[in-house]
């Protein structure tokens, strides 16, 4: 049993009648229960005798932090604790958005609550809203403060107003905690730049290249074209500062326990604005060690679990999302392994599914998708995925070269094909995407572009090709139909629900034009939303289709994530076939055709799985039932079915 389940169990009686529950007593109980784990984790990272005083500081800090949490949130914590693993529910659908691009500011988000309700969205990921450098700031991921809201978005007060409105409307909120680095304008960085030795030790700083070179021997580069290398020289202090991401994002030195204590304060203060899920940004990078790539290290896991166990004592309702775009085997470790199972993060991005879906669209085949999914390690029962197609970042081709080779393809050529397919290297490809962080030496690149543009809508509209428009709409709906049924929180990237195309305005902004990820960070197209009653518009068809699927998902209990996903062999390389199983009759079998021609599925497969009833099939999505007239079932191009048994 993980710690959260234990707290739920121990608090069972109090949770039955929340009004008379005493949050203080339950805090004491959680503190006592988690303290042995916290102690172990703390001393596994901070091993020298002088670190004992820091542990005492931590023990004193936790009650102080709890006192600062508002009464309302203390009860909200208990409500969420009582709800259990709410994040696995089929009733949750997420949307990720930039506040300013969506509707100006936090007040503007509040005004759009009816829009979220209309679509069925009840989980929001708001991109960074705190203060940041005026120039380049990596979309706010260079933070000047963890708590002070940037004036452009509003104030702490407007954030509190928004979160309270969201709670009233049953909408969960996720905000980023940029835990790996601060901007070079953060107060600690400023003091370090003034020569303050205490704050220089909050970062990794070296007077010459000896240690940086030793690190560089193994460290990969995250942004090789715009920010090569992992260290930046600061002449003001004659020091090399570790900057794994951009040169203005300084990596925090967690070997210094003061950094951990201060960041824990920041974390709690940030969640005190009413956050339900903390997106732990770039968490794979938290611990560095010479001689390694300094990603996914065991110490990083201990540190994340330490943050989690402490936050759980203070705010048991708040959960963690792992933002680790790493291999499936490394991703599942963020749910916690062994004794830490369920005591790190509860949710993680399903980056493999995302890149495999894009691979399947380009190849029109699902072989790599199936092979890879069969080899994804099982995640703990308390955890779930975020399933997504696009987000604010690029698409990295995190595909397994071994599997590509096993399918008889050359991995290098295969990747080159995908990059050419999506980034306008092939005349016949419908996709309009762009290269990101291209490495001319290796030919390696990542891909940017909006969902709709990558799926052909931009080219189709430009060439006024009605059939291509229709195909693109079908592809968009099919892929959304997959993330909405796959198991986990579907996260729609704002704009994709109306098929928003690439946005080229970033090229006019000197602080953005180097970073092609901005091509897929468009302003919300409210005009398309205003015209939803015009059914001929692709934007209306996409919106109506997605809204319909969200509403069906909510009515279909088997879509709750209980690790009840089985990927079946469709015996047709263009089809994707998986089932959300249930002990009773309520399973759903999903069939999707990635090819532009109709494909055939052996009815025997459907019948063996129990989906042929009275010689008929029933599809939830089209709300239709039809008699089988042959032993082969035809699946139309880019069609998706959600078959049920009755
Ligand atoms: C995460 C964010 C990305 C950002 C990076 C550095 O990967 O998603 O946008 O550039 O962290 O903070």
XYZ file of C-alpha atoms and ligand atoms in Angstrom:
658
model
C 0.000 0.000 0.000
C 1.442 3.406 -0.884
C 1.471 6.253 1.628
C -1.522 8.022 0.121
C -3.689 4.915 0.407
C -2.439 4.472 3.957
C -3.423 8.026 4.882
C -6.829 7.448 3.358
C -7.272 4.313 5.389
C -6.076 5.857 8.630
C -8.339 8.844 8.137
C -11.367 6.790 7.043
C -13.524 7.669 10.038
C -12.760 11.382 9.869
C -13.341 11.449 6.141
C -16.848 10.103 6.568
C -17.984 13.341 8.127
C -15.747 16.032 6.728
C -17.451 18.829 8.626
C -16.360 17.513 11.971
C -12.938 16.309 10.766
C -9.952 18.006 12.410
C -7.302 18.725 9.775
C -4.687 19.395 12.524
C -5.016 15.905 14.015
C -4.829 14.320 10.624
C -1.726 16.383 9.864
C -0.046 14.961 12.990
C -1.014 11.477 11.912
C 0.435 11.955 8.427
C 3.597 13.475 9.839
C 4.196 10.504 12.106
C 3.409 8.044 9.325
C 5.643 9.656 6.681
C 8.513 10.741 8.919
C 10.466 7.456 8.829
C 10.354 7.503 5.016
C 11.271 11.182 4.897
C 14.201 10.509 7.210
C 15.476 7.623 5.075
C 15.165 9.595 1.883
C 16.757 12.686 3.371
C 19.797 10.840 4.704
C 20.216 8.806 1.551
C 20.876 12.112 -0.213
C 22.480 14.149 2.532
C 24.997 11.836 4.114
C 27.492 13.915 6.088
C 27.210 14.501 9.876
C 26.490 18.230 9.484
C 23.374 17.351 7.527
C 21.664 16.289 10.779
C 20.918 19.920 11.583
C 19.174 20.278 8.225
C 16.926 17.367 9.029
C 15.958 19.120 12.262
C 15.174 22.200 10.186
C 12.977 20.100 7.920
C 11.065 18.648 10.869
C 10.407 22.170 12.120
C 9.455 23.408 8.683
C 6.649 20.933 7.962
C 4.251 22.137 10.729
C 5.047 25.741 9.785
C 4.113 25.042 6.194
C 0.897 23.332 7.232
C -0.102 26.368 9.306
C 0.217 28.541 6.225
C -2.251 26.462 4.218
C -5.726 27.997 4.140
C -8.582 26.301 6.002
C -10.466 25.963 2.735
C -7.603 24.049 1.121
C -7.124 21.880 4.204
C -10.689 20.661 3.733
C -10.243 20.405 -0.024
C -7.261 18.125 0.689
C -9.486 15.885 2.763
C -12.168 15.846 0.077
C -9.606 14.750 -2.510
C -8.123 12.201 -0.141
C -11.587 10.791 0.276
C -12.178 10.673 -3.494
C -9.195 8.366 -3.848
C -7.509 8.082 -7.231
C -9.788 10.623 -8.879
C -7.223 11.198 -11.638
C -7.892 7.698 -13.032
C -11.546 8.452 -13.648
C -13.165 8.327 -17.080
C -14.891 11.554 -16.083
C -11.679 13.586 -16.383
C -10.634 15.323 -19.604
C -7.827 17.843 -19.660
C -6.832 20.879 -21.676
C -3.442 22.527 -21.776
C -3.288 26.222 -22.551
C -1.296 29.439 -22.434
C -3.340 31.903 -20.397
C -2.477 34.971 -22.496
C -2.905 33.223 -25.839
C -6.157 31.623 -24.762
C -7.978 34.624 -23.369
C -5.621 37.382 -22.200
C -5.322 36.753 -18.453
C -6.537 34.785 -15.433
C -9.810 36.675 -15.376
C -10.198 35.714 -19.029
C -9.800 32.048 -18.118
C -12.503 32.396 -15.507
C -14.793 33.864 -18.154
C -14.263 30.810 -20.313
C -15.442 28.265 -17.739
C -18.677 27.841 -19.748
C -16.558 26.976 -22.808
C -14.709 24.242 -20.901
C -18.015 22.888 -19.663
C -19.481 22.939 -23.129
C -16.602 20.845 -24.438
C -16.497 18.628 -21.346
C -13.061 19.703 -20.112
C -12.629 19.593 -16.338
C -8.874 19.566 -15.837
C -6.705 22.523 -16.845
C -2.972 22.766 -17.279
C -2.150 26.464 -17.331
C 1.304 27.153 -18.711
C 3.681 29.196 -16.506
C 2.136 32.383 -15.121
C 4.801 33.600 -12.711
C 7.294 36.420 -13.319
C 10.055 35.792 -15.830
C 12.809 37.717 -17.653
C 11.502 40.295 -20.127
C 13.455 38.916 -23.094
C 13.895 35.230 -23.836
C 12.298 33.181 -21.096
C 11.453 29.787 -22.605
C 7.719 30.502 -22.453
C 7.950 31.239 -18.720
C 10.036 28.146 -17.896
C 12.760 30.567 -16.826
C 11.265 31.643 -13.509
C 11.974 34.835 -11.608
C 9.601 33.705 -8.850
C 7.669 30.561 -8.010
C 4.732 32.423 -6.568
C 4.492 35.962 -7.871
C 2.050 36.103 -10.745
C 3.308 38.058 -13.754
C 1.298 41.275 -14.115
C 0.415 40.321 -17.670
C -1.711 37.465 -16.274
C -3.109 39.129 -13.167
C -2.136 38.902 -9.527
C -2.030 36.411 -6.672
C -5.547 37.617 -5.893
C -6.860 36.873 -9.370
C -5.210 33.443 -9.224
C -6.939 32.699 -5.923
C -10.238 33.887 -7.372
C -9.776 31.670 -10.399
C -8.851 28.557 -8.420
C -11.805 29.005 -6.144
C -14.124 29.338 -9.182
C -12.552 26.247 -10.739
C -13.180 24.269 -7.552
C -16.779 25.444 -7.475
C -17.167 24.154 -11.020
C -15.456 20.825 -10.433
C -12.438 21.711 -12.599
C -9.030 20.460 -11.459
C -5.964 22.633 -11.910
C -2.396 21.710 -12.809
C 0.469 24.214 -12.653
C 4.153 23.784 -13.351
C 6.798 23.625 -10.683
C 10.022 24.342 -12.531
C 12.045 22.350 -10.066
C 15.295 21.888 -12.002
C 16.317 25.475 -12.664
C 15.610 29.140 -12.055
C 16.201 32.047 -14.411
C 19.411 34.033 -14.059
C 17.255 36.861 -12.664
C 15.911 34.815 -9.753
C 16.869 36.476 -6.401
C 19.359 33.664 -5.605
C 20.978 34.001 -9.025
C 21.197 37.764 -8.635
C 22.939 37.392 -5.278
C 25.256 34.786 -6.772
C 26.092 37.246 -9.549
C 26.920 39.876 -6.910
C 29.525 37.442 -5.584
C 27.565 36.044 -2.604
C 29.218 32.668 -1.938
C 26.181 31.244 -0.096
C 23.995 31.685 -3.150
C 26.696 30.610 -5.565
C 26.384 27.248 -3.823
C 22.710 27.118 -4.784
C 23.882 26.457 -8.341
C 26.706 24.539 -9.986
C 29.525 27.044 -10.532
C 33.162 26.504 -11.388
C 36.073 28.928 -11.841
C 37.632 26.986 -14.728
C 36.722 24.300 -17.256
C 38.095 21.278 -15.342
C 34.820 20.090 -13.821
C 32.590 21.383 -16.654
C 34.714 19.433 -19.147
C 34.448 16.313 -17.001
C 30.633 16.672 -17.021
C 30.520 17.495 -20.723
C 32.212 14.197 -21.583
C 28.868 12.438 -20.947
C 26.155 15.101 -20.923
C 23.908 15.286 -23.988
C 22.636 18.665 -25.197
C 18.968 19.614 -24.817
C 18.962 22.653 -27.094
C 22.055 22.086 -29.268
C 21.307 24.741 -31.906
C 20.307 27.624 -29.646
C 22.134 26.779 -26.447
C 24.998 24.416 -27.151
C 26.892 22.889 -24.232
C 25.769 22.587 -20.631
C 27.691 25.466 -19.055
C 27.612 29.228 -19.532
C 30.473 31.570 -18.657
C 29.492 34.581 -16.560
C 32.256 37.178 -16.762
C 30.806 39.209 -13.826
C 31.921 36.476 -11.457
C 34.402 34.634 -13.691
C 32.495 31.386 -13.247
C 31.067 28.665 -15.456
C 27.442 28.053 -14.462
C 25.653 24.800 -15.263
C 22.854 25.556 -17.740
C 21.564 22.289 -19.157
C 18.589 23.940 -20.891
C 19.034 27.553 -22.059
C 21.974 29.718 -21.011
C 19.621 31.834 -18.878
C 18.208 28.802 -16.992
C 20.552 27.908 -14.133
C 20.427 24.362 -12.787
C 19.761 24.183 -9.056
C 22.292 22.332 -6.939
C 20.290 19.851 -4.878
C 23.393 18.431 -3.239
C 23.001 21.545 -1.063
C 20.208 20.768 1.444
C 19.364 24.476 1.737
C 18.226 24.313 -1.873
C 15.904 21.434 -1.069
C 14.444 23.211 1.975
C 13.897 26.470 0.112
C 12.393 24.722 -2.892
C 10.036 22.804 -0.628
C 8.838 26.146 0.731
C 8.337 27.365 -2.832
C 6.476 24.211 -3.746
C 4.062 24.452 -0.839
C 3.511 28.161 -1.356
C 2.750 27.549 -5.003
C 0.247 24.798 -4.212
C -1.355 27.084 -1.640
C -2.895 28.974 -4.526
C -5.203 25.982 -5.010
C -3.297 23.610 -7.268
C -4.442 19.975 -7.478
C -1.657 18.574 -9.643
C 1.929 19.777 -9.669
C 3.672 19.290 -12.996
C 7.222 18.506 -11.948
C 9.045 20.046 -14.861
C 12.188 18.406 -16.266
C 12.445 16.190 -13.195
C 14.710 13.628 -14.881
C 17.531 16.170 -14.656
C 17.399 16.865 -10.929
C 20.604 15.131 -9.893
C 23.950 15.416 -11.652
C 26.917 13.109 -11.524
C 30.152 13.289 -13.514
C 30.555 10.256 -15.751
C 26.799 9.883 -16.354
C 24.266 11.588 -18.612
C 22.830 13.031 -15.384
C 19.271 12.015 -16.205
C 17.032 9.525 -14.367
C 19.663 8.961 -11.663
C 18.566 7.038 -8.533
C 19.180 10.189 -6.464
C 16.733 12.117 -8.659
C 14.082 9.549 -7.733
C 14.949 9.801 -4.026
C 14.695 13.569 -4.222
C 11.311 13.516 -5.988
C 9.991 11.061 -3.429
C 11.341 13.265 -0.635
C 9.458 16.267 -2.076
C 6.358 14.127 -2.427
C 6.436 12.611 1.059
C 6.855 16.083 2.577
C 4.143 17.692 0.463
C 1.812 14.803 1.252
C 2.126 15.565 4.952
C 1.245 19.222 4.360
C -1.216 18.922 1.470
C -2.400 15.332 0.986
C -4.801 16.288 -1.797
C -2.060 17.444 -4.148
C -0.537 14.940 -6.567
C 2.502 14.972 -8.877
C 2.834 14.666 -12.629
C 6.202 13.515 -13.969
C 7.328 15.550 -16.953
C 9.903 13.041 -18.137
C 10.072 12.539 -21.866
C 12.210 9.419 -21.595
C 11.913 5.759 -22.610
C 8.941 3.723 -21.279
C 11.273 1.760 -19.012
C 12.587 4.959 -17.472
C 9.177 6.654 -17.326
C 7.492 4.020 -15.152
C 10.216 4.469 -12.543
C 8.766 7.911 -11.807
C 5.714 6.200 -10.342
C 8.133 4.878 -7.731
C 9.761 1.470 -7.627
C 9.912 -1.141 -4.895
C 9.233 0.435 -1.505
C 8.760 3.772 -3.179
C 5.969 2.466 -5.464
C 3.197 5.036 -5.537
C 5.274 7.439 -3.449
C 6.746 9.559 -6.229
C 4.495 10.739 -9.050
C 0.934 9.611 -9.710
C 0.696 10.720 -13.309
C 3.211 10.776 -16.180
C 3.155 11.802 -19.828
C 2.670 8.896 -22.197
C 5.294 10.242 -24.582
C 5.817 6.861 -26.228
C 2.188 6.527 -27.264
C 2.339 10.064 -28.622
C 5.394 9.533 -30.822
C 4.222 6.075 -31.915
C 0.898 7.508 -33.088
C 2.745 10.075 -35.208
C 4.922 7.255 -36.525
C 1.806 5.264 -37.443
C 0.245 8.185 -39.305
C 3.380 8.669 -41.425
C 3.923 4.961 -42.143
C 0.168 4.147 -42.281
C 1.138 1.080 -40.296
C 0.760 0.121 -36.661
C 3.473 -2.543 -36.371
C 5.920 -0.447 -34.373
C 3.088 0.867 -32.219
C 1.935 -2.646 -31.370
C 5.408 -4.028 -30.812
C 6.390 -1.153 -28.546
C 3.164 -1.229 -26.530
C 3.538 -4.941 -25.903
C 6.845 -4.170 -24.266
C 5.806 -1.249 -22.059
C 6.297 -2.303 -18.433
C 3.166 -2.446 -16.301
C 2.644 0.704 -14.222
C 1.541 0.587 -10.560
C -2.241 0.300 -10.092
C -2.486 3.719 -8.424
C -0.887 5.571 -11.327
C -2.099 6.868 -14.660
C -0.924 8.435 -17.908
C -1.549 11.711 -19.589
C -2.365 10.735 -23.153
C -1.771 13.512 -25.643
C -1.088 14.233 -29.279
C 0.446 17.673 -29.179
C 1.649 20.013 -26.482
C 3.705 23.203 -26.388
C 6.915 21.246 -27.021
C 8.334 19.477 -30.041
C 7.706 15.846 -30.994
C 10.808 13.853 -30.194
C 11.166 10.570 -32.049
C 11.736 8.514 -28.925
C 11.286 5.295 -30.863
C 13.178 2.125 -30.063
C 15.810 1.480 -32.736
C 15.915 -2.214 -31.803
C 12.221 -2.648 -32.573
C 12.542 -0.619 -35.778
C 15.329 -2.968 -36.888
C 13.304 -6.049 -35.903
C 10.607 -4.882 -38.303
C 13.186 -4.955 -41.066
C 13.606 -1.181 -41.328
C 16.854 0.723 -41.092
C 16.511 2.921 -37.957
C 18.452 5.848 -39.416
C 16.517 5.817 -42.685
C 13.258 5.360 -40.815
C 13.872 8.444 -38.691
C 14.941 10.397 -41.762
C 11.712 9.352 -43.470
C 9.645 10.572 -40.496
C 11.444 13.909 -40.378
C 11.036 14.333 -44.130
C 7.380 13.291 -43.954
C 6.523 15.832 -41.270
C 8.951 18.632 -42.132
C 8.159 19.187 -45.810
C 10.904 16.979 -47.193
C 8.476 14.942 -49.309
C 6.256 16.591 -51.920
C 3.469 14.097 -51.499
C 3.254 14.374 -47.721
C 0.215 16.303 -46.477
C 2.079 17.449 -43.323
C 3.329 21.003 -42.765
C 5.738 20.788 -39.866
C 9.162 22.167 -39.048
C 12.473 20.871 -37.807
C 13.498 21.676 -34.282
C 17.053 21.446 -32.942
C 18.357 19.856 -36.108
C 21.791 18.311 -35.830
C 23.267 18.532 -39.344
C 26.084 16.143 -38.393
C 23.769 13.251 -37.499
C 20.659 14.283 -39.456
C 18.785 14.074 -36.187
C 15.936 16.471 -35.548
C 12.763 16.942 -33.574
C 9.465 18.080 -35.098
C 7.177 21.029 -34.462
C 3.810 21.963 -35.889
C 0.174 21.976 -34.806
C -1.847 18.790 -34.767
C -4.006 19.939 -37.676
C -1.088 21.162 -39.808
C 0.842 17.940 -39.226
C -2.259 16.005 -40.226
C -2.690 17.839 -43.511
C -5.343 20.473 -42.828
C -3.078 23.434 -43.590
C -2.029 22.098 -46.986
C -5.594 21.014 -47.771
C -7.004 24.483 -47.020
C -4.204 26.169 -48.938
C -4.846 24.039 -52.016
C -8.643 24.158 -51.553
C -8.707 20.381 -51.708
C -12.035 19.356 -50.181
C -11.239 15.672 -50.067
C -7.941 16.286 -48.348
C -9.758 18.475 -45.809
C -12.129 15.628 -45.081
C -9.280 13.115 -44.675
C -7.449 15.464 -42.345
C -10.561 15.927 -40.187
C -10.961 12.159 -40.001
C -7.336 11.728 -38.928
C -7.685 14.417 -36.249
C -10.806 12.758 -34.866
C -9.341 9.260 -35.003
C -6.247 10.255 -33.037
C -8.363 12.078 -30.458
C -10.591 8.999 -30.294
C -7.496 7.043 -29.306
C -6.259 9.368 -26.560
C -9.814 9.574 -25.223
C -10.132 5.822 -24.854
C -6.626 4.644 -24.104
C -6.436 4.730 -20.319
C -5.380 7.861 -18.511
C -6.170 11.553 -18.656
C -6.668 12.718 -22.235
C -5.005 16.118 -22.545
C -6.244 18.224 -25.408
C -3.873 20.961 -26.474
C -5.922 24.168 -26.698
C -6.705 24.967 -30.299
C -6.642 21.354 -31.460
C -10.322 21.045 -30.603
C -11.031 23.426 -33.507
C -8.203 22.254 -35.768
C -6.002 25.333 -35.344
C -3.227 25.576 -37.933
C 0.409 26.581 -37.442
C 0.961 30.137 -36.257
C 3.814 31.942 -37.997
C 3.607 35.212 -36.062
C 6.498 34.158 -33.803
C 8.885 34.817 -36.681
C 8.348 38.556 -36.130
C 9.391 38.379 -32.481
C 13.172 38.544 -31.976
C 12.863 36.673 -28.641
C 10.960 33.800 -30.192
C 12.065 33.416 -33.772
C 14.929 31.009 -32.945
C 12.520 28.579 -31.305
C 10.196 26.866 -33.800
C 8.126 25.396 -30.952
C 6.250 28.721 -31.124
C 4.724 27.618 -34.437
C 2.506 25.339 -32.352
C 1.623 27.917 -29.719
C -1.228 29.784 -31.442
C -3.780 32.227 -30.071
C -7.144 30.655 -29.388
C -9.387 30.877 -32.430
C -12.559 32.272 -30.852
C -13.929 33.058 -34.282
C -14.046 29.321 -35.053
C -15.757 28.734 -31.709
C -18.344 31.409 -32.528
C -19.121 29.607 -35.779
C -19.677 26.142 -34.361
C -23.238 26.147 -35.676
C -21.869 26.077 -39.230
C -21.461 22.326 -39.677
C -19.548 22.504 -42.957
C -16.536 24.122 -41.340
C -13.724 21.659 -40.493
C -13.284 23.443 -37.151
C -16.938 22.765 -36.257
C -16.709 19.131 -37.331
C -13.604 18.617 -35.209
C -15.074 20.355 -32.162
C -18.384 18.521 -32.383
C -16.614 15.178 -32.895
C -14.302 15.669 -29.919
C -17.117 16.930 -27.694
C -19.164 13.872 -28.600
C -16.298 11.519 -27.722
C -15.634 13.279 -24.406
C -19.271 12.954 -23.462
C -19.330 9.234 -24.379
C -16.108 8.664 -22.455
C -17.747 10.152 -19.365
C -20.650 7.755 -19.652
C -18.419 4.716 -20.142
C -17.081 3.469 -16.819
C -14.630 1.002 -18.360
C -12.545 3.966 -19.550
C -11.508 4.533 -15.937
C -7.883 3.495 -15.756
C -7.619 0.250 -13.836
C -4.660 -1.016 -15.851
C -7.344 -2.661 -17.966
C -5.796 -2.116 -21.380
C -5.060 -5.071 -23.652
C -3.478 -4.497 -27.053
C -4.656 -7.179 -29.489
C -3.144 -8.348 -32.746
C -5.503 -7.193 -35.557
C -3.648 -9.388 -38.085
C -3.638 -6.389 -40.401
C -0.640 -4.071 -40.263
C -2.745 -0.924 -40.831
C -5.137 -1.453 -37.961
C -4.764 -0.689 -34.265
C -6.869 -2.872 -32.003
C -7.083 -2.613 -28.236
C -9.559 -3.380 -25.549
C -10.493 -1.785 -22.280
C -11.499 -4.858 -20.404
C -14.057 -5.377 -17.680
C -15.074 -8.496 -15.808
C -18.690 -8.072 -16.958
C -20.105 -7.212 -20.336
C -18.956 -3.645 -20.305
C -15.641 -3.855 -22.156
C -14.903 -1.599 -25.132
C -12.933 -2.695 -28.156
C -11.283 0.090 -30.128
C -10.455 -0.362 -33.804
C -8.645 2.329 -35.797
C -7.497 2.274 -39.408
C -4.302 4.233 -40.114
C -4.462 3.647 -43.848
C -6.027 5.766 -46.575
C -7.684 2.666 -48.070
C -10.415 0.588 -46.466
C -8.960 -2.312 -44.483
C -10.284 -5.704 -43.559
C -10.571 -7.115 -40.065
C -11.288 -10.795 -39.472
C -14.694 -10.994 -37.779
C -13.438 -14.104 -35.971
C -11.188 -11.880 -33.844
C -14.158 -9.763 -32.826
C -16.274 -12.777 -32.161
C -13.594 -14.485 -30.031
C -13.353 -11.372 -27.924
C -17.121 -11.389 -27.438
C -17.990 -8.334 -29.521
C -20.274 -10.088 -32.003
C -23.722 -10.415 -30.572
C -26.602 -11.948 -32.491
C -24.379 -11.708 -35.550
C -24.159 -7.935 -35.044
C -21.638 -5.313 -34.036
C -22.482 -2.224 -32.014
C -20.406 0.946 -32.144
C -20.706 3.565 -29.438
C -19.231 6.406 -31.489
C -21.730 6.233 -34.348
C -24.430 4.853 -32.060
C -25.164 2.181 -34.625
C -25.632 -1.555 -34.748
C -25.265 -3.581 -37.914
C -25.456 -7.216 -38.972
C -22.290 -8.863 -40.186
C -22.753 -10.005 -43.754
C -19.333 -11.572 -44.201
C -16.525 -13.031 -42.146
C -14.540 -9.882 -42.919
C -15.362 -6.496 -41.485
C -14.455 -3.409 -43.492
C -12.873 -0.512 -41.618
C -12.909 2.707 -43.631
C -9.885 4.975 -44.019
C -9.101 6.661 -40.690
C -12.256 5.288 -39.165
C -12.362 4.613 -35.449
C -14.865 2.331 -33.738
C -15.589 1.948 -30.038
C -17.291 -1.450 -30.088
C -19.360 -2.685 -27.172
C -20.644 -6.140 -26.410
C -24.423 -5.868 -26.200
C 10.057 21.190 -20.033
C 9.083 22.091 -20.757
C 9.824 22.816 -21.850
C 10.951 23.611 -21.248
C 11.854 22.730 -20.374
C 12.786 23.545 -19.544
O 10.567 20.198 -20.845
O 8.024 21.337 -21.260
O 8.963 23.653 -22.577
O 11.714 24.180 -22.276
O 11.096 21.956 -19.482
O 12.134 24.139 -18.465
